[in-house]
């Protein structure tokens, strides 16, 4: 998952950057409010962290700006200010969490993971799709309890597909998710990653979970949803078949029934 860090203090940014990359997050750093806003407007970030040093309420105007632009990216504020009025202002402006600085790296990582799960409808750190199990915290994947070894890029793609299950993701979205608009390779690399990921999942027995949506990108199928739709369609097909037979009899030549 790609995270944007707003930080203008080199020493502090290095500490946070190290903690996040150690937890397998991809991190981009913005050094001013305007740069952060432009990056969030143009690229797909899972979460933003605002490390604000200002000991006053005005430091959170960037939050109001982000929300006024209809940017729903989750935001965590890290600040040394332990003031109820300032915290209230931050939450009112659109913050999703507020962490006091200095902070514990493990706690920061846990809060990030909790917010990302909640935003995408997962209350638990483990997602189950058919025989596939994805652990967002440990970045591990199993199929029928057998481990599947993925590269960092392959896991990041699977993570995005799982979190946005049932929604087609464009190749551009994957590219932004993996590289954040910086030093991006040719877009065809996404096809290569998807191909390798499919082969690994299929070889492990997960089936063909990833489908191509022509002209749009790729989508993760939900086997349970597919089975439910199939079950619902069977009575309908039977009813239509019966109706068709009745209609056919209705138009038969009456003499043929004698």
mmCIF file of C-alpha atoms in Angstrom:
data_model
loop_
_atom_site.group_PDB
_atom_site.id
_atom_site.type_symbol
_atom_site.label_atom_id
_atom_site.label_comp_id
_atom_site.label_asym_id
_atom_site.label_seq_id
_atom_site.Cartn_x
_atom_site.Cartn_y
_atom_site.Cartn_z
ATOM 1 C CA UNK A 1 0.000 0.000 0.000
ATOM 2 C CA UNK A 2 1.311 3.465 -0.928
ATOM 3 C CA UNK A 3 1.348 6.220 1.722
ATOM 4 C CA UNK A 4 1.980 9.944 1.372
ATOM 5 C CA UNK A 5 3.941 11.602 4.182
ATOM 6 C CA UNK A 6 3.802 15.371 4.611
ATOM 7 C CA UNK A 7 6.951 16.309 6.495
ATOM 8 C CA UNK A 8 9.376 19.203 6.204
ATOM 9 C CA UNK A 9 11.815 18.049 8.862
ATOM 10 C CA UNK A 10 14.462 15.720 7.419
ATOM 11 C CA UNK A 11 15.263 13.934 10.681
ATOM 12 C CA UNK A 12 11.609 13.288 11.524
ATOM 13 C CA UNK A 13 10.747 12.209 7.991
ATOM 14 C CA UNK A 14 13.605 9.711 7.996
ATOM 15 C CA UNK A 15 12.294 8.151 11.228
ATOM 16 C CA UNK A 16 8.733 7.809 9.934
ATOM 17 C CA UNK A 17 9.907 6.703 6.487
ATOM 18 C CA UNK A 18 12.029 3.969 8.056
ATOM 19 C CA UNK A 19 9.168 2.739 10.250
ATOM 20 C CA UNK A 20 6.744 2.567 7.322
ATOM 21 C CA UNK A 21 9.080 0.908 4.845
ATOM 22 C CA UNK A 22 10.007 -1.652 7.497
ATOM 23 C CA UNK A 23 6.283 -2.477 7.651
ATOM 24 C CA UNK A 24 6.334 -2.989 3.837
ATOM 25 C CA UNK A 25 4.554 0.249 2.937
ATOM 26 C CA UNK A 26 5.643 2.305 -0.056
ATOM 27 C CA UNK A 27 6.175 5.931 0.978
ATOM 28 C CA UNK A 28 6.336 9.238 -0.904
ATOM 29 C CA UNK A 29 7.352 12.413 0.943
ATOM 30 C CA UNK A 30 5.865 15.863 0.364
ATOM 31 C CA UNK A 31 7.582 18.864 1.939
ATOM 32 C CA UNK A 32 4.772 21.421 1.771
ATOM 33 C CA UNK A 33 0.973 21.558 1.882
ATOM 34 C CA UNK A 34 0.547 22.380 -1.801
ATOM 35 C CA UNK A 35 2.767 19.515 -2.929
ATOM 36 C CA UNK A 36 0.819 17.108 -0.718
ATOM 37 C CA UNK A 37 -2.520 18.321 -2.114
ATOM 38 C CA UNK A 38 -1.345 17.981 -5.722
ATOM 39 C CA UNK A 39 -0.017 14.464 -5.132
ATOM 40 C CA UNK A 40 -3.253 13.367 -3.451
ATOM 41 C CA UNK A 41 -5.303 14.869 -6.265
ATOM 42 C CA UNK A 42 -3.346 13.157 -9.020
ATOM 43 C CA UNK A 43 -2.303 9.816 -7.571
ATOM 44 C CA UNK A 44 -3.926 6.918 -5.766
ATOM 45 C CA UNK A 45 -2.712 6.802 -2.148
ATOM 46 C CA UNK A 46 -4.137 4.456 0.443
ATOM 47 C CA UNK A 47 -3.465 6.891 3.284
ATOM 48 C CA UNK A 48 -1.774 10.214 4.094
ATOM 49 C CA UNK A 49 0.216 11.122 7.199
ATOM 50 C CA UNK A 50 0.541 14.761 8.206
ATOM 51 C CA UNK A 51 3.458 15.250 10.585
ATOM 52 C CA UNK A 52 2.690 18.748 11.776
ATOM 53 C CA UNK A 53 5.019 20.708 14.019
ATOM 54 C CA UNK A 54 2.858 23.809 14.404
ATOM 55 C CA UNK A 55 1.684 24.141 18.017
ATOM 56 C CA UNK A 56 -1.599 25.774 16.975
ATOM 57 C CA UNK A 57 -4.944 25.067 15.340
ATOM 58 C CA UNK A 58 -4.034 26.680 12.008
ATOM 59 C CA UNK A 59 -1.694 23.849 11.115
ATOM 60 C CA UNK A 60 -4.708 21.735 10.173
ATOM 61 C CA UNK A 61 -6.069 23.946 7.411
ATOM 62 C CA UNK A 62 -4.665 21.450 4.907
ATOM 63 C CA UNK A 63 -7.216 18.932 6.181
ATOM 64 C CA UNK A 64 -10.094 21.276 5.416
ATOM 65 C CA UNK A 65 -8.643 21.880 1.958
ATOM 66 C CA UNK A 66 -8.392 18.161 1.222
ATOM 67 C CA UNK A 67 -11.972 17.504 2.302
ATOM 68 C CA UNK A 68 -13.315 20.521 0.419
ATOM 69 C CA UNK A 69 -11.758 19.017 -2.718
ATOM 70 C CA UNK A 70 -13.727 15.801 -2.019
ATOM 71 C CA UNK A 71 -10.522 13.840 -1.408
ATOM 72 C CA UNK A 72 -11.544 10.947 0.810
ATOM 73 C CA UNK A 73 -8.018 9.628 1.429
ATOM 74 C CA UNK A 74 -7.708 8.628 5.117
ATOM 75 C CA UNK A 75 -5.449 11.005 7.072
ATOM 76 C CA UNK A 76 -3.437 10.438 10.253
ATOM 77 C CA UNK A 77 -2.086 13.486 12.061
ATOM 78 C CA UNK A 78 1.145 13.142 14.036
ATOM 79 C CA UNK A 79 1.779 16.109 16.307
ATOM 80 C CA UNK A 80 3.628 16.956 19.540
ATOM 81 C CA UNK A 81 0.632 19.021 20.691
ATOM 82 C CA UNK A 82 -1.381 17.307 23.414
ATOM 83 C CA UNK A 83 -4.198 19.814 23.486
ATOM 84 C CA UNK A 84 -7.896 18.769 23.418
ATOM 85 C CA UNK A 85 -8.893 21.869 21.439
ATOM 86 C CA UNK A 86 -6.295 21.201 18.746
ATOM 87 C CA UNK A 87 -7.220 17.504 18.551
ATOM 88 C CA UNK A 88 -10.910 18.372 18.233
ATOM 89 C CA UNK A 89 -10.089 20.829 15.461
ATOM 90 C CA UNK A 90 -8.092 18.172 13.612
ATOM 91 C CA UNK A 91 -10.919 15.632 13.755
ATOM 92 C CA UNK A 92 -13.497 18.246 12.793
ATOM 93 C CA UNK A 93 -11.380 19.175 9.776
ATOM 94 C CA UNK A 94 -11.303 15.571 8.543
ATOM 95 C CA UNK A 95 -8.542 13.657 10.360
ATOM 96 C CA UNK A 96 -9.125 9.928 10.842
ATOM 97 C CA UNK A 97 -6.657 9.567 13.697
ATOM 98 C CA UNK A 98 -4.355 11.680 15.881
ATOM 99 C CA UNK A 99 -1.074 10.382 17.276
ATOM 100 C CA UNK A 100 1.169 12.197 19.721
ATOM 101 C CA UNK A 101 4.811 12.700 18.860
ATOM 102 C CA UNK A 102 7.069 11.053 19.929
ATOM 103 C CA UNK A 103 5.253 7.896 18.859
ATOM 104 C CA UNK A 104 5.868 4.181 18.893
ATOM 105 C CA UNK A 105 6.521 2.795 15.389
ATOM 106 C CA UNK A 106 4.610 -0.408 16.107
ATOM 107 C CA UNK A 107 1.556 1.559 17.236
ATOM 108 C CA UNK A 108 1.701 3.777 14.142
ATOM 109 C CA UNK A 109 1.809 0.729 11.873
ATOM 110 C CA UNK A 110 -1.097 -0.904 13.721
ATOM 111 C CA UNK A 111 -3.231 2.243 13.452
ATOM 112 C CA UNK A 112 -2.498 2.551 9.726
ATOM 113 C CA UNK A 113 -3.470 -1.056 9.100
ATOM 114 C CA UNK A 114 -6.659 -0.679 11.161
ATOM 115 C CA UNK A 115 -7.736 2.413 9.216
ATOM 116 C CA UNK A 116 -7.009 0.802 5.843
ATOM 117 C CA UNK A 117 -9.055 -2.266 6.773
ATOM 118 C CA UNK A 118 -11.950 -0.206 8.075
ATOM 119 C CA UNK A 119 -12.061 2.031 5.003
ATOM 120 C CA UNK A 120 -12.398 -1.026 2.781
ATOM 121 C CA UNK A 121 -14.915 -2.837 4.973
ATOM 122 C CA UNK A 122 -12.614 -5.282 6.752
ATOM 123 C CA UNK A 123 -12.831 -5.305 10.537
ATOM 124 C CA UNK A 124 -10.337 -8.176 10.738
ATOM 125 C CA UNK A 125 -6.745 -8.146 9.390
ATOM 126 C CA UNK A 126 -7.365 -11.391 7.491
ATOM 127 C CA UNK A 127 -9.425 -11.545 4.292
ATOM 128 C CA UNK A 128 -10.854 -14.816 2.981
ATOM 129 C CA UNK A 129 -11.766 -15.168 -0.693
ATOM 130 C CA UNK A 130 -12.666 -18.758 -1.503
ATOM 131 C CA UNK A 131 -9.656 -20.878 -0.547
ATOM 132 C CA UNK A 132 -7.389 -17.815 -0.589
ATOM 133 C CA UNK A 133 -6.390 -16.164 2.688
ATOM 134 C CA UNK A 134 -4.624 -12.797 2.784
ATOM 135 C CA UNK A 135 -3.174 -11.387 6.003
ATOM 136 C CA UNK A 136 -2.782 -7.612 5.653
ATOM 137 C CA UNK A 137 -0.698 -7.293 8.813
ATOM 138 C CA UNK A 138 1.906 -9.974 8.163
ATOM 139 C CA UNK A 139 1.729 -9.640 4.357
ATOM 140 C CA UNK A 140 1.306 -13.390 4.000
ATOM 141 C CA UNK A 141 -0.848 -15.369 1.570
ATOM 142 C CA UNK A 142 -2.083 -18.943 1.876
ATOM 143 C CA UNK A 143 -4.310 -21.207 -0.195
ATOM 144 C CA UNK A 144 -5.924 -24.070 1.736
ATOM 145 C CA UNK A 145 -3.526 -23.228 4.593
ATOM 146 C CA UNK A 146 -0.491 -23.695 2.333
ATOM 147 C CA UNK A 147 1.805 -20.635 1.984
ATOM 148 C CA UNK A 148 2.087 -18.885 -1.374
ATOM 149 C CA UNK A 149 5.310 -16.934 -1.806
ATOM 150 C CA UNK A 150 4.745 -13.590 -3.536
ATOM 151 C CA UNK A 151 7.142 -10.773 -4.331
ATOM 152 C CA UNK A 152 6.489 -7.347 -2.814
ATOM 153 C CA UNK A 153 4.939 -6.069 -6.057
ATOM 154 C CA UNK A 154 2.763 -9.177 -6.453
ATOM 155 C CA UNK A 155 1.460 -8.830 -2.899
ATOM 156 C CA UNK A 156 0.752 -5.120 -3.440
ATOM 157 C CA UNK A 157 -1.323 -5.946 -6.521
ATOM 158 C CA UNK A 158 -3.215 -8.701 -4.722
ATOM 159 C CA UNK A 159 -3.761 -6.401 -1.740
ATOM 160 C CA UNK A 160 -5.346 -3.748 -3.970
ATOM 161 C CA UNK A 161 -7.549 -6.313 -5.710
ATOM 162 C CA UNK A 162 -8.737 -7.763 -2.392
ATOM 163 C CA UNK A 163 -9.428 -4.389 -0.791
ATOM 164 C CA UNK A 164 -11.425 -3.379 -3.882
ATOM 165 C CA UNK A 165 -12.951 -6.777 -4.526
ATOM 166 C CA UNK A 166 -15.598 -6.801 -7.226
ATOM 167 C CA UNK A 167 -14.462 -3.473 -8.696
ATOM 168 C CA UNK A 168 -12.404 -3.388 -11.899
ATOM 169 C CA UNK A 169 -9.037 -1.673 -11.432
ATOM 170 C CA UNK A 170 -7.317 0.009 -14.361
ATOM 171 C CA UNK A 171 -3.681 -0.588 -15.206
ATOM 172 C CA UNK A 172 -3.044 3.074 -14.389
ATOM 173 C CA UNK A 173 -4.426 2.493 -10.886
ATOM 174 C CA UNK A 174 -2.049 -0.423 -10.361
ATOM 175 C CA UNK A 175 0.856 1.638 -11.680
ATOM 176 C CA UNK A 176 0.073 4.499 -9.285
ATOM 177 C CA UNK A 177 -0.377 2.037 -6.430
ATOM 178 C CA UNK A 178 3.029 0.471 -7.053
ATOM 179 C CA UNK A 179 5.104 3.478 -8.080
ATOM 180 C CA UNK A 180 3.154 6.602 -7.111
ATOM 181 C CA UNK A 181 3.861 8.383 -10.385
ATOM 182 C CA UNK A 182 7.617 8.330 -9.832
ATOM 183 C CA UNK A 183 10.059 6.335 -11.973
ATOM 184 C CA UNK A 184 7.154 4.423 -13.465
ATOM 185 C CA UNK A 185 8.033 1.655 -15.956
ATOM 186 C CA UNK A 186 5.979 0.913 -19.059
ATOM 187 C CA UNK A 187 2.341 0.154 -18.249
ATOM 188 C CA UNK A 188 2.729 -3.306 -19.792
ATOM 189 C CA UNK A 189 4.613 -4.337 -16.642
ATOM 190 C CA UNK A 190 1.211 -4.650 -14.942
ATOM 191 C CA UNK A 191 0.236 -7.426 -17.359
ATOM 192 C CA UNK A 192 3.464 -9.228 -16.441
ATOM 193 C CA UNK A 193 2.803 -8.920 -12.686
ATOM 194 C CA UNK A 194 -0.817 -10.072 -13.090
ATOM 195 C CA UNK A 195 0.255 -13.042 -15.213
ATOM 196 C CA UNK A 196 2.796 -14.197 -12.617
ATOM 197 C CA UNK A 197 0.334 -13.647 -9.760
ATOM 198 C CA UNK A 198 -2.371 -15.649 -11.547
ATOM 199 C CA UNK A 199 -0.003 -18.555 -12.178
ATOM 200 C CA UNK A 200 1.086 -18.697 -8.542
ATOM 201 C CA UNK A 201 -2.492 -18.610 -7.220
ATOM 202 C CA UNK A 202 -3.711 -21.190 -9.727
ATOM 203 C CA UNK A 203 -0.743 -23.477 -9.031
ATOM 204 C CA UNK A 204 -1.597 -23.285 -5.319
ATOM 205 C CA UNK A 205 -5.202 -24.311 -6.023
ATOM 206 C CA UNK A 206 -6.993 -20.972 -5.643
ATOM 207 C CA UNK A 207 -8.546 -21.176 -9.111
ATOM 208 C CA UNK A 208 -8.887 -18.297 -11.546
ATOM 209 C CA UNK A 209 -9.747 -15.482 -9.142
ATOM 210 C CA UNK A 210 -8.451 -12.624 -11.295
ATOM 211 C CA UNK A 211 -10.379 -11.781 -14.446
ATOM 212 C CA UNK A 212 -9.535 -9.413 -17.269
ATOM 213 C CA UNK A 213 -12.078 -6.686 -17.930
ATOM 214 C CA UNK A 214 -11.346 -5.784 -21.527
ATOM 215 C CA UNK A 215 -10.736 -2.106 -22.039
ATOM 216 C CA UNK A 216 -10.708 -1.455 -18.272
ATOM 217 C CA UNK A 217 -8.228 -3.606 -16.377
ATOM 218 C CA UNK A 218 -8.491 -6.449 -13.872
ATOM 219 C CA UNK A 219 -10.947 -7.533 -11.200
ATOM 220 C CA UNK A 220 -10.884 -10.011 -8.317
ATOM 221 C CA UNK A 221 -13.809 -12.426 -8.393
ATOM 222 C CA UNK A 222 -15.614 -13.528 -5.259
ATOM 223 C CA UNK A 223 -16.403 -17.273 -5.619
ATOM 224 C CA UNK A 224 -19.143 -17.084 -2.955
ATOM 225 C CA UNK A 225 -20.856 -14.188 -4.712
ATOM 226 C CA UNK A 226 -20.661 -16.066 -8.015
ATOM 227 C CA UNK A 227 -22.174 -19.197 -6.468
ATOM 228 C CA UNK A 228 -24.982 -17.135 -4.915
ATOM 229 C CA UNK A 229 -25.777 -15.523 -8.263
ATOM 230 C CA UNK A 230 -25.755 -18.917 -9.971
ATOM 231 C CA UNK A 231 -28.105 -20.347 -7.340
ATOM 232 C CA UNK A 232 -30.497 -17.437 -7.754
ATOM 233 C CA UNK A 233 -30.477 -17.706 -11.541
ATOM 234 C CA UNK A 234 -31.430 -21.418 -11.607
ATOM 235 C CA UNK A 235 -35.046 -20.997 -10.401
ATOM 236 C CA UNK A 236 -35.398 -18.098 -12.815
ATOM 237 C CA UNK A 237 -34.135 -20.198 -15.705
ATOM 238 C CA UNK A 238 -36.495 -23.014 -14.724
ATOM 239 C CA UNK A 239 -39.413 -20.607 -14.518
ATOM 240 C CA UNK A 240 -38.580 -19.133 -17.915
ATOM 241 C CA UNK A 241 -38.252 -22.616 -19.406
ATOM 242 C CA UNK A 242 -41.694 -23.612 -18.050
ATOM 243 C CA UNK A 243 -43.170 -20.368 -19.309
ATOM 244 C CA UNK A 244 -41.697 -20.976 -22.748
ATOM 245 C CA UNK A 245 -43.199 -24.473 -22.876
ATOM 246 C CA UNK A 246 -46.608 -23.124 -21.952
ATOM 247 C CA UNK A 247 -46.339 -20.457 -24.596
ATOM 248 C CA UNK A 248 -45.320 -23.070 -27.164
ATOM 249 C CA UNK A 249 -48.345 -25.240 -26.340
ATOM 250 C CA UNK A 250 -50.616 -22.241 -26.543
ATOM 251 C CA UNK A 251 -49.632 -21.711 -30.156
ATOM 252 C CA UNK A 252 -49.852 -25.356 -31.214
ATOM 253 C CA UNK A 253 -52.303 -26.313 -33.953
ATOM 254 C CA UNK A 254 -55.504 -27.469 -32.134
ATOM 255 C CA UNK A 255 -55.951 -30.253 -34.747
ATOM 256 C CA UNK A 256 -52.613 -31.757 -33.747
ATOM 257 C CA UNK A 257 -54.021 -32.435 -30.283
ATOM 258 C CA UNK A 258 -56.905 -34.574 -31.614
#
